[in-house]
mmCIF file of C-alpha atoms in Angstrom:
data_model
loop_
_atom_site.group_PDB
_atom_site.id
_atom_site.type_symbol
_atom_site.label_atom_id
_atom_site.label_comp_id
_atom_site.label_asym_id
_atom_site.label_seq_id
_atom_site.Cartn_x
_atom_site.Cartn_y
_atom_site.Cartn_z
ATOM 1 C CA MET A 210 0.000 0.000 0.000
ATOM 2 C CA LYS A 211 1.334 3.415 -0.980
ATOM 3 C CA ASN A 212 1.769 6.084 1.630
ATOM 4 C CA ALA A 213 -0.830 8.844 1.673
ATOM 5 C CA PRO A 214 0.289 12.010 -0.132
ATOM 6 C CA LYS A 215 1.826 14.642 2.096
ATOM 7 C CA SER A 216 0.044 17.903 2.788
ATOM 8 C CA PRO A 217 1.074 20.806 0.520
ATOM 9 C CA HIS A 218 2.072 22.609 3.724
ATOM 10 C CA TYR A 219 4.267 19.766 4.954
ATOM 11 C CA GLU A 220 7.624 21.432 4.298
ATOM 12 C CA LEU A 221 6.359 24.810 5.489
ATOM 13 C CA VAL A 222 5.529 23.356 8.912
ATOM 14 C CA ARG A 223 8.514 21.001 9.101
ATOM 15 C CA ASP A 224 10.995 23.811 8.440
ATOM 16 C CA SER A 225 9.289 26.352 10.678
ATOM 17 C CA ALA A 226 10.913 27.530 13.911
ATOM 18 C CA TYR A 227 7.492 26.926 15.483
ATOM 19 C CA PHE A 228 7.594 23.155 14.937
ATOM 20 C CA ASP A 229 9.594 21.095 17.430
ATOM 21 C CA GLU A 230 9.174 17.388 16.725
ATOM 22 C CA GLY A 231 10.394 16.331 20.163
ATOM 23 C CA TRP A 232 8.007 18.705 21.912
ATOM 24 C CA TYR A 233 5.096 17.631 19.743
ATOM 25 C CA ALA A 234 5.770 13.913 20.228
ATOM 26 C CA THR A 235 5.164 14.191 23.986
ATOM 27 C CA GLN A 236 1.531 15.146 23.301
ATOM 28 C CA VAL A 237 0.636 12.304 20.948
ATOM 29 C CA ASP A 238 -1.321 9.370 22.342
ATOM 30 C CA PRO A 239 1.233 6.785 23.610
ATOM 31 C CA ASP A 240 -1.016 3.960 22.401
ATOM 32 C CA LEU A 241 -0.750 5.305 18.865
ATOM 33 C CA LEU A 242 3.030 5.552 19.150
ATOM 34 C CA ALA A 243 3.192 1.948 20.335
ATOM 35 C CA LYS A 244 1.257 0.691 17.309
ATOM 36 C CA LYS A 245 3.062 2.357 14.440
ATOM 37 C CA ARG A 246 5.682 4.847 13.407
ATOM 38 C CA VAL A 247 4.172 8.319 13.364
ATOM 39 C CA ASP A 248 5.055 11.120 10.983
ATOM 40 C CA PHE A 249 4.624 13.946 13.479
ATOM 41 C CA VAL A 250 4.401 16.730 10.907
ATOM 42 C CA GLN A 251 1.644 14.944 9.026
ATOM 43 C CA HIS A 252 -0.110 14.033 12.271
ATOM 44 C CA PHE A 253 -0.118 17.686 13.319
ATOM 45 C CA LEU A 254 -1.468 18.779 9.943
ATOM 46 C CA ASN A 255 -4.170 16.114 9.768
ATOM 47 C CA VAL A 256 -5.262 15.730 13.387
ATOM 48 C CA GLY A 257 -3.249 17.496 16.044
ATOM 49 C CA GLY A 258 -3.661 21.127 15.092
ATOM 50 C CA ARG A 259 -7.445 21.192 15.134
ATOM 51 C CA ASN A 260 -7.445 19.261 18.409
ATOM 52 C CA GLY A 261 -5.276 21.786 20.196
ATOM 53 C CA LEU A 262 -1.902 20.001 20.187
ATOM 54 C CA ALA A 263 0.966 22.500 20.325
ATOM 55 C CA PRO A 264 3.675 22.170 17.636
ATOM 56 C CA SER A 265 6.234 23.748 19.990
ATOM 57 C CA ARG A 266 6.635 25.683 23.187
ATOM 58 C CA GLY A 267 6.393 28.882 21.189
ATOM 59 C CA PHE A 268 2.991 28.199 19.629
ATOM 60 C CA VAL A 269 -0.061 26.957 21.577
ATOM 61 C CA SER A 270 -2.624 25.891 18.985
ATOM 62 C CA ALA A 271 -5.670 26.077 21.270
ATOM 63 C CA ALA A 272 -4.866 29.626 22.363
ATOM 64 C CA TYR A 273 -4.329 30.771 18.758
ATOM 65 C CA LEU A 274 -7.640 29.252 17.649
ATOM 66 C CA ALA A 275 -9.548 30.744 20.590
ATOM 67 C CA SER A 276 -8.020 34.161 19.921
ATOM 68 C CA ASN A 277 -8.808 33.871 16.196
ATOM 69 C CA ILE A 278 -12.180 32.176 16.066
ATOM 70 C CA ASP A 279 -12.544 32.830 12.336
ATOM 71 C CA VAL A 280 -9.566 30.511 11.819
ATOM 72 C CA ALA A 281 -11.145 27.797 13.952
ATOM 73 C CA ARG A 282 -14.530 28.098 12.213
ATOM 74 C CA ALA A 283 -12.906 27.849 8.791
ATOM 75 C CA GLY A 284 -11.181 24.609 9.800
ATOM 76 C CA HIS A 285 -7.672 25.958 9.180
ATOM 77 C CA ASN A 286 -4.633 24.419 10.802
ATOM 78 C CA PRO A 287 -3.570 27.103 13.309
ATOM 79 C CA LEU A 288 0.149 27.120 12.523
ATOM 80 C CA VAL A 289 -0.391 26.966 8.753
ATOM 81 C CA HIS A 290 -2.723 29.952 9.007
ATOM 82 C CA PHE A 291 -0.228 31.892 11.108
ATOM 83 C CA LEU A 292 2.659 31.174 8.720
ATOM 84 C CA THR A 293 0.738 31.859 5.501
ATOM 85 C CA GLU A 294 -1.357 34.893 6.483
ATOM 86 C CA GLY A 295 -1.731 35.444 10.211
ATOM 87 C CA GLU A 296 1.730 36.821 10.972
ATOM 88 C CA ALA A 297 1.646 39.114 7.950
ATOM 89 C CA THR A 298 -1.679 40.603 9.075
ATOM 90 C CA GLY A 299 -0.551 41.268 12.634
ATOM 91 C CA ARG A 300 -1.879 38.218 14.425
ATOM 92 C CA LYS A 301 0.267 36.997 17.296
ATOM 93 C CA ALA A 302 1.703 33.590 18.084
ATOM 94 C CA ILE A 303 0.814 32.666 21.668
ATOM 95 C CA GLY A 304 3.478 30.584 23.377
ATOM 96 C CA GLU A 305 3.554 28.779 26.695
ATOM 97 C CA ASP A 306 4.951 31.865 28.435
ATOM 98 C CA ASP A 307 2.161 34.058 27.023
ATOM 99 C CA LEU A 308 -0.812 32.005 28.214
ATOM 100 C CA ALA A 309 -1.657 33.859 31.422
ATOM 101 C CA GLY A 310 -1.608 37.264 29.758
ATOM 102 C CA ALA A 311 -3.815 36.026 26.911
ATOM 103 C CA GLY A 312 -6.524 34.679 29.225
ATOM 104 C CA PHE A 313 -5.370 31.065 29.434
ATOM 105 C CA PRO A 314 -3.646 30.707 32.844
ATOM 106 C CA ASP A 315 -2.656 27.180 33.842
ATOM 107 C CA MET A 316 -4.000 25.721 30.583
ATOM 108 C CA LEU A 317 -1.506 22.885 30.709
ATOM 109 C CA ARG A 318 -3.575 19.722 30.337
ATOM 110 C CA ARG A 319 -3.887 18.239 26.865
ATOM 111 C CA GLU A 320 -7.581 17.493 27.381
ATOM 112 C CA GLU A 321 -8.353 21.096 28.311
ATOM 113 C CA ARG A 322 -6.570 22.391 25.216
ATOM 114 C CA ARG A 323 -8.433 19.914 23.053
ATOM 115 C CA ALA A 324 -11.728 21.055 24.575
ATOM 116 C CA VAL A 325 -10.992 24.741 23.933
ATOM 117 C CA ALA A 326 -10.042 24.045 20.307
ATOM 118 C CA GLN A 327 -13.190 21.993 19.690
ATOM 119 C CA LEU A 328 -15.404 24.541 21.412
ATOM 120 C CA VAL A 329 -14.333 27.585 19.405
ATOM 121 C CA ALA A 330 -14.739 25.669 16.141
ATOM 122 C CA SER A 331 -18.462 25.306 16.836
ATOM 123 C CA PRO A 332 -20.821 28.027 15.544
ATOM 124 C CA LEU A 333 -22.906 27.385 18.671
ATOM 125 C CA PHE A 334 -20.295 29.137 20.813
ATOM 126 C CA ASP A 335 -20.855 32.902 20.633
ATOM 127 C CA VAL A 336 -18.170 34.914 22.423
ATOM 128 C CA LYS A 337 -20.099 38.213 22.246
ATOM 129 C CA PHE A 338 -23.250 36.628 23.696
ATOM 130 C CA PHE A 339 -21.230 34.874 26.373
ATOM 131 C CA ARG A 340 -19.464 38.043 27.513
ATOM 132 C CA LYS A 341 -22.711 40.042 27.536
ATOM 133 C CA THR A 342 -24.732 37.401 29.365
ATOM 134 C CA TYR A 343 -22.080 36.487 31.914
ATOM 135 C CA SER A 344 -20.737 39.954 32.609
ATOM 136 C CA ASP A 345 -19.237 38.807 35.916
ATOM 137 C CA LEU A 346 -16.718 36.503 34.199
ATOM 138 C CA ARG A 347 -14.466 39.504 33.538
ATOM 139 C CA LYS A 348 -13.321 39.182 37.137
ATOM 140 C CA SER A 349 -11.903 35.739 36.379
ATOM 141 C CA ARG A 350 -9.583 37.112 33.648
ATOM 142 C CA LEU A 351 -10.159 33.907 31.710
ATOM 143 C CA HIS A 352 -10.859 33.783 27.995
ATOM 144 C CA PRO A 353 -14.584 32.941 27.561
ATOM 145 C CA ALA A 354 -13.754 29.610 25.906
ATOM 146 C CA LEU A 355 -11.563 28.473 28.788
ATOM 147 C CA TYR A 356 -14.112 29.721 31.327
ATOM 148 C CA TYR A 357 -16.795 27.668 29.590
ATOM 149 C CA VAL A 358 -14.638 24.548 29.476
ATOM 150 C CA ARG A 359 -13.885 24.818 33.195
ATOM 151 C CA HIS A 360 -17.286 25.960 34.475
ATOM 152 C CA GLY A 361 -19.838 25.248 31.740
ATOM 153 C CA LEU A 362 -21.151 22.100 33.407
ATOM 154 C CA ASP A 363 -21.288 23.064 37.064
ATOM 155 C CA GLU A 364 -22.734 26.529 36.307
ATOM 156 C CA GLN A 365 -24.949 25.272 33.432
ATOM 157 C CA LEU A 366 -23.713 28.086 31.182
ATOM 158 C CA HIS A 367 -25.460 28.822 27.886
ATOM 159 C CA PRO A 368 -22.793 29.118 25.140
ATOM 160 C CA SER A 369 -25.057 31.119 22.815
ATOM 161 C CA ALA A 370 -28.652 32.166 22.276
ATOM 162 C CA ALA A 371 -28.982 29.152 19.983
ATOM 163 C CA PHE A 372 -28.164 26.605 22.713
ATOM 164 C CA ASP A 373 -30.200 26.151 25.905
ATOM 165 C CA ALA A 374 -27.733 24.354 28.177
ATOM 166 C CA GLU A 375 -30.266 23.533 30.899
ATOM 167 C CA GLN A 376 -32.610 21.907 28.402
ATOM 168 C CA TYR A 377 -29.719 19.999 26.824
ATOM 169 C CA LEU A 378 -28.670 18.591 30.201
ATOM 170 C CA ASP A 379 -32.268 17.611 30.932
ATOM 171 C CA ASP A 380 -32.437 15.750 27.619
ATOM 172 C CA ASN A 381 -28.905 14.288 27.789
ATOM 173 C CA PRO A 382 -28.008 13.446 31.413
ATOM 174 C CA ASP A 383 -24.956 11.469 30.302
ATOM 175 C CA ALA A 384 -23.217 14.806 29.647
ATOM 176 C CA ALA A 385 -22.963 15.345 33.400
ATOM 177 C CA GLU A 386 -21.952 11.731 33.953
ATOM 178 C CA ARG A 387 -19.048 12.246 31.555
ATOM 179 C CA GLY A 388 -18.161 15.541 33.235
ATOM 180 C CA LEU A 389 -18.562 17.484 29.982
ATOM 181 C CA ALA A 390 -19.918 20.986 29.508
ATOM 182 C CA PRO A 391 -23.151 20.714 27.465
ATOM 183 C CA LEU A 392 -21.820 22.121 24.185
ATOM 184 C CA LEU A 393 -18.701 19.954 24.361
ATOM 185 C CA HIS A 394 -20.909 16.894 24.793
ATOM 186 C CA TYR A 395 -22.926 17.990 21.765
ATOM 187 C CA VAL A 396 -19.803 18.534 19.644
ATOM 188 C CA ARG A 397 -18.328 15.139 20.554
ATOM 189 C CA PHE A 398 -21.447 12.981 20.679
ATOM 190 C CA GLY A 399 -24.768 14.753 20.228
ATOM 191 C CA GLU A 400 -24.286 16.297 16.805
ATOM 192 C CA ALA A 401 -23.294 13.007 15.149
ATOM 193 C CA ALA A 402 -26.218 11.259 16.855
ATOM 194 C CA GLY A 403 -28.681 13.837 15.517
ATOM 195 C CA VAL A 404 -29.541 15.272 18.936
ATOM 196 C CA LEU A 405 -31.693 18.392 18.678
ATOM 197 C CA VAL A 406 -30.790 21.556 20.567
ATOM 198 C CA MET A 407 -33.227 24.207 21.728
ATOM 199 C CA ARG A 408 -32.811 27.962 21.446
ATOM 200 C CA LEU A 409 -32.647 29.986 24.623
ATOM 201 C CA SER A 410 -35.802 32.036 25.121
ATOM 202 C CA ASP A 411 -35.366 35.809 25.353
ATOM 203 C CA GLU A 412 -36.918 35.764 28.825
ATOM 204 C CA LYS A 413 -34.512 33.130 30.104
ATOM 205 C CA ALA A 414 -31.506 34.878 28.550
ATOM 206 C CA GLU A 415 -32.532 38.131 30.248
ATOM 207 C CA ALA A 416 -33.040 36.354 33.575
ATOM 208 C CA VAL A 417 -29.600 34.774 33.362
ATOM 209 C CA ALA A 418 -27.956 38.112 32.574
ATOM 210 C CA VAL A 419 -29.748 39.788 35.506
ATOM 211 C CA ALA A 420 -28.763 36.987 37.862
ATOM 212 C CA ARG A 421 -25.103 37.148 36.885
ATOM 213 C CA ALA A 422 -25.021 40.929 37.166
ATOM 214 C CA GLU A 423 -26.487 40.610 40.677
ATOM 215 C CA ARG A 424 -24.210 37.718 41.542
ATOM 216 C CA ARG A 425 -22.471 37.839 44.900
ATOM 217 C CA PRO A 426 -20.112 35.193 46.279
ATOM 218 C CA ALA A 427 -21.865 32.951 48.766
ATOM 219 C CA THR A 428 -20.399 32.868 52.242
ATOM 220 C CA THR A 429 -19.252 29.402 53.228
ATOM 221 C CA PRO A 430 -20.525 28.524 56.719
ATOM 222 C CA GLN A 431 -17.713 27.839 59.163
ATOM 223 C CA ALA A 432 -17.908 25.405 62.061
ATOM 224 C CA PRO A 433 -17.629 27.183 65.433
ATOM 225 C CA ALA A 434 -14.808 26.526 67.874
ATOM 226 C CA ARG A 435 -17.009 24.632 70.352
ATOM 227 C CA ALA A 436 -19.470 21.942 69.387
ATOM 228 C CA SER A 437 -22.079 23.461 71.695
ATOM 229 C CA GLU A 438 -22.150 26.716 69.688
ATOM 230 C CA ARG A 439 -24.474 27.338 66.752
ATOM 231 C CA ALA A 440 -23.176 28.334 63.322
ATOM 232 C CA PRO A 441 -25.222 30.949 61.440
ATOM 233 C CA GLU A 442 -26.417 30.101 57.949
ATOM 234 C CA THR A 443 -25.091 33.097 55.994
ATOM 235 C CA ALA A 444 -25.447 31.966 52.382
ATOM 236 C CA PRO A 445 -28.033 34.170 50.651
ATOM 237 C CA VAL A 446 -31.380 32.529 50.025
ATOM 238 C CA PHE A 447 -32.300 32.324 46.320
ATOM 239 C CA VAL A 448 -28.804 33.317 45.201
ATOM 240 C CA ASP A 449 -29.391 31.508 41.886
ATOM 241 C CA VAL A 450 -33.163 31.582 41.609
ATOM 242 C CA ALA A 451 -33.273 34.440 39.126
ATOM 243 C CA LEU A 452 -32.453 31.727 36.588
ATOM 244 C CA ALA A 453 -35.863 30.270 37.427
ATOM 245 C CA GLY A 454 -37.865 33.340 36.413
ATOM 246 C CA PRO A 455 -41.138 31.442 35.835
ATOM 247 C CA LEU A 456 -41.132 30.469 39.509
ATOM 248 C CA PHE A 457 -41.543 34.143 40.411
ATOM 249 C CA GLY A 458 -43.803 35.154 37.546
ATOM 250 C CA GLY A 459 -41.145 36.782 35.409
ATOM 251 C CA THR A 460 -37.673 38.228 35.187
ATOM 252 C CA VAL A 461 -38.257 41.344 37.304
ATOM 253 C CA ALA A 462 -39.843 39.384 40.135
ATOM 254 C CA ALA A 463 -36.992 36.885 40.019
ATOM 255 C CA ALA A 464 -34.369 39.611 40.226
ATOM 256 C CA THR A 465 -36.258 41.242 43.095
ATOM 257 C CA ALA A 466 -36.278 37.936 44.961
ATOM 258 C CA VAL A 467 -32.502 37.788 44.668
ATOM 259 C CA ARG A 468 -31.970 41.373 45.823
ATOM 260 C CA GLN A 469 -34.381 41.090 48.754
ATOM 261 C CA ALA A 470 -33.249 37.665 49.912
ATOM 262 C CA PRO A 471 -32.673 37.653 53.666
ATOM 263 C CA ARG A 472 -28.989 37.747 54.510
ATOM 264 C CA ARG A 473 -29.454 35.432 57.462
ATOM 265 C CA GLY A 474 -31.426 32.207 57.403
ATOM 266 C CA PRO A 475 -32.283 29.635 60.063
ATOM 267 C CA ASP A 476 -29.560 28.623 62.486
ATOM 268 C CA VAL A 477 -27.786 25.423 61.597
ATOM 269 C CA THR A 478 -25.705 23.093 63.686
ATOM 270 C CA PRO A 479 -21.986 22.674 63.015
ATOM 271 C CA GLU A 480 -22.716 19.250 61.519
ATOM 272 C CA GLU A 481 -25.330 20.754 59.195
ATOM 273 C CA ALA A 482 -22.908 23.523 58.193
ATOM 274 C CA ARG A 483 -20.345 20.971 57.060
ATOM 275 C CA ALA A 484 -23.010 19.003 55.183
ATOM 276 C CA LEU A 485 -24.298 22.150 53.465
ATOM 277 C CA GLU A 486 -20.805 22.992 52.267
ATOM 278 C CA LEU A 487 -20.535 19.559 50.643
ATOM 279 C CA ILE A 488 -23.976 19.783 49.057
ATOM 280 C CA ARG A 489 -23.552 23.286 47.640
ATOM 281 C CA SER A 490 -20.125 22.542 46.177
ATOM 282 C CA SER A 491 -21.344 19.428 44.352
ATOM 283 C CA PRO A 492 -22.611 19.616 40.737
ATOM 284 C CA LEU A 493 -25.018 16.844 41.749
ATOM 285 C CA PHE A 494 -27.092 19.445 43.614
ATOM 286 C CA ASP A 495 -28.886 21.901 41.320
ATOM 287 C CA ALA A 496 -30.583 24.596 43.409
ATOM 288 C CA VAL A 497 -32.644 26.051 40.553
ATOM 289 C CA TRP A 498 -33.853 22.654 39.333
ATOM 290 C CA TYR A 499 -34.641 21.632 42.908
ATOM 291 C CA LEU A 500 -36.875 24.661 43.475
ATOM 292 C CA MET A 501 -38.583 24.301 40.111
ATOM 293 C CA GLU A 502 -39.211 20.601 40.663
ATOM 294 C CA HIS A 503 -40.204 20.855 44.333
ATOM 295 C CA ARG A 504 -42.328 23.999 44.539
ATOM 296 C CA GLU A 505 -43.051 23.539 48.241
ATOM 297 C CA ALA A 506 -39.395 24.274 48.975
ATOM 298 C CA ALA A 507 -39.672 27.543 47.028
ATOM 299 C CA ARG A 508 -42.892 28.553 48.762
ATOM 300 C CA LEU A 509 -41.154 28.168 52.123
ATOM 301 C CA ALA A 510 -38.556 30.766 51.007
ATOM 302 C CA MET A 511 -35.897 28.467 52.429
ATOM 303 C CA ASP A 512 -32.352 27.983 51.225
ATOM 304 C CA PRO A 513 -32.734 25.049 48.793
ATOM 305 C CA ALA A 514 -29.654 23.233 50.090
ATOM 306 C CA LEU A 515 -30.890 23.511 53.661
ATOM 307 C CA HIS A 516 -34.368 22.360 52.619
ATOM 308 C CA TYR A 517 -32.851 19.354 50.887
ATOM 309 C CA LEU A 518 -30.728 18.516 53.916
ATOM 310 C CA ARG A 519 -33.575 18.729 56.422
ATOM 311 C CA HIS A 520 -36.592 17.677 54.376
ATOM 312 C CA GLY A 521 -35.792 16.648 50.803
ATOM 313 C CA ALA A 522 -33.331 13.838 51.455
ATOM 314 C CA PRO A 523 -35.429 12.190 54.217
ATOM 315 C CA ASP A 524 -38.461 12.370 51.903
ATOM 316 C CA GLY A 525 -36.568 10.806 48.984
ATOM 317 C CA LEU A 526 -36.543 13.933 46.777
ATOM 318 C CA LYS A 527 -34.023 14.157 43.954
ATOM 319 C CA PRO A 528 -31.390 16.897 44.369
ATOM 320 C CA SER A 529 -30.972 17.187 40.570
ATOM 321 C CA ILE A 530 -31.402 15.237 37.367
ATOM 322 C CA TYR A 531 -27.877 13.922 37.898
ATOM 323 C CA PHE A 532 -28.526 12.005 41.109
ATOM 324 C CA ASP A 533 -31.204 9.342 41.605
ATOM 325 C CA PRO A 534 -31.525 8.485 45.317
ATOM 326 C CA ALA A 535 -33.722 5.432 44.642
ATOM 327 C CA PHE A 536 -31.164 3.962 42.227
ATOM 328 C CA TYR A 537 -28.324 4.754 44.622
ATOM 329 C CA LEU A 538 -30.012 3.073 47.583
ATOM 330 C CA GLU A 539 -30.888 -0.015 45.538
ATOM 331 C CA SER A 540 -27.257 -0.390 44.450
ATOM 332 C CA GLY A 541 -25.789 -0.519 47.956
ATOM 333 C CA GLU A 542 -26.386 -1.074 51.620
ATOM 334 C CA GLY A 543 -29.541 0.227 53.295
ATOM 335 C CA GLY A 544 -29.949 2.486 56.288
ATOM 336 C CA VAL A 545 -28.633 5.602 54.520
ATOM 337 C CA GLU A 546 -30.385 8.741 55.729
ATOM 338 C CA ASN A 547 -29.063 11.126 53.079
ATOM 339 C CA PRO A 548 -28.087 9.345 49.826
ATOM 340 C CA LEU A 549 -26.312 12.352 48.280
ATOM 341 C CA LEU A 550 -24.163 12.991 51.346
ATOM 342 C CA HIS A 551 -23.364 9.291 51.558
ATOM 343 C CA TYR A 552 -22.271 9.299 47.917
ATOM 344 C CA LEU A 553 -20.094 12.392 48.382
ATOM 345 C CA THR A 554 -18.393 11.111 51.531
ATOM 346 C CA VAL A 555 -18.354 7.336 51.002
ATOM 347 C CA GLY A 556 -19.960 6.015 47.835
ATOM 348 C CA ARG A 557 -17.911 7.914 45.272
ATOM 349 C CA SER A 558 -14.657 6.503 46.646
ATOM 350 C CA GLN A 559 -16.208 3.025 46.444
ATOM 351 C CA GLY A 560 -16.924 3.465 42.735
ATOM 352 C CA ARG A 561 -20.696 3.622 43.127
ATOM 353 C CA LYS A 562 -22.713 5.494 40.501
ATOM 354 C CA PRO A 563 -24.999 8.492 41.172
ATOM 355 C CA ARG A 564 -27.589 7.311 38.672
ATOM 356 C CA GLU A 565 -28.151 4.681 36.032
ATOM 357 C CA ARG A 566 -25.815 5.209 33.109
ATOM 358 C CA LEU A 567 -27.024 5.431 29.545
ATOM 359 C CA ALA A 568 -25.771 2.755 27.176
ATOM 360 C CA ILE A 569 -23.583 5.067 25.088
ATOM 361 C CA ASP A 570 -20.003 4.079 24.365
ATOM 362 C CA GLU A 571 -17.517 6.901 24.125
ATOM 363 C CA PRO A 572 -15.545 6.719 20.877
ATOM 364 C CA LEU A 573 -11.790 6.408 21.049
ATOM 365 C CA ALA A 574 -9.945 9.703 21.071
ATOM 366 C CA ALA A 575 -8.532 10.665 17.701
ATOM 367 C CA VAL A 576 -5.281 11.951 19.115
#
């Protein structure tokens, strides 16, 4: 069998100061290297570039693509574009030492770079919409693409007006099981499977923007010095409920509920304070979904995490679509008072699952 013809840009890349074969080789899948001899230049041109592999320390493909989304959308190899037109038109090469200043601090993992490169290639990721809707992300100093990769799942972020992330997670719970932000799951699995995506309603988009503009960091309850003392519950009630505008009859009412939320809730014991910290920090607890699904909790005007701890878990209520207490209890020993807390403190380390998995096999990585 004859070898496949080389790319017309093969020599351009091979001879470039921005291609270091030794550096590039460390990023290629070891299983692939064990099976056959790899032409690293051709691999970069065919596969690696679009998946965020860096050809050298001086050129980080994922950062270049995220900073030049037109290049990513056109399907160009990042280094080829830079060498043939980007440099001449004033576009900058972003190296390892430039990452923090360009909005990509600590973007060292290969998987994270791959995710950023895949994300910005999708027309369903809209940087302008993302910056406008999530105005508070400026404080993070992260590029929107990297912020979405890191926080898109746990914060249920909408990547554009054309993609309702909450609805997508409702329809495709395996995205959370895989630990993927909704749009990344769609790019890797959903699109090929013909999964439909829903547009974000104008009302919901406005509610999200209002909620983020009003966003204040929640205060983590601290255990007191003596067990006999009581720890105040200081996390604001309804801190995220503006996302659930219909619960309050509209966007304005939702925003008002956030602003007027009492700054001090019911007293909690030190043990409850520690449990609340675990619950709130887990993506398996969705405060907005919980209030929408269990309206009685909302009518009580009670912190959803505290309601779940005191009432929801004992009554068998689900904390989110990502955790099924009935399934969890059936898969292990009985006598568990709070299934979610048990999973977070014991079950996860035992390899137990939070809910029944869907029968979808993840395809092998291409790189």
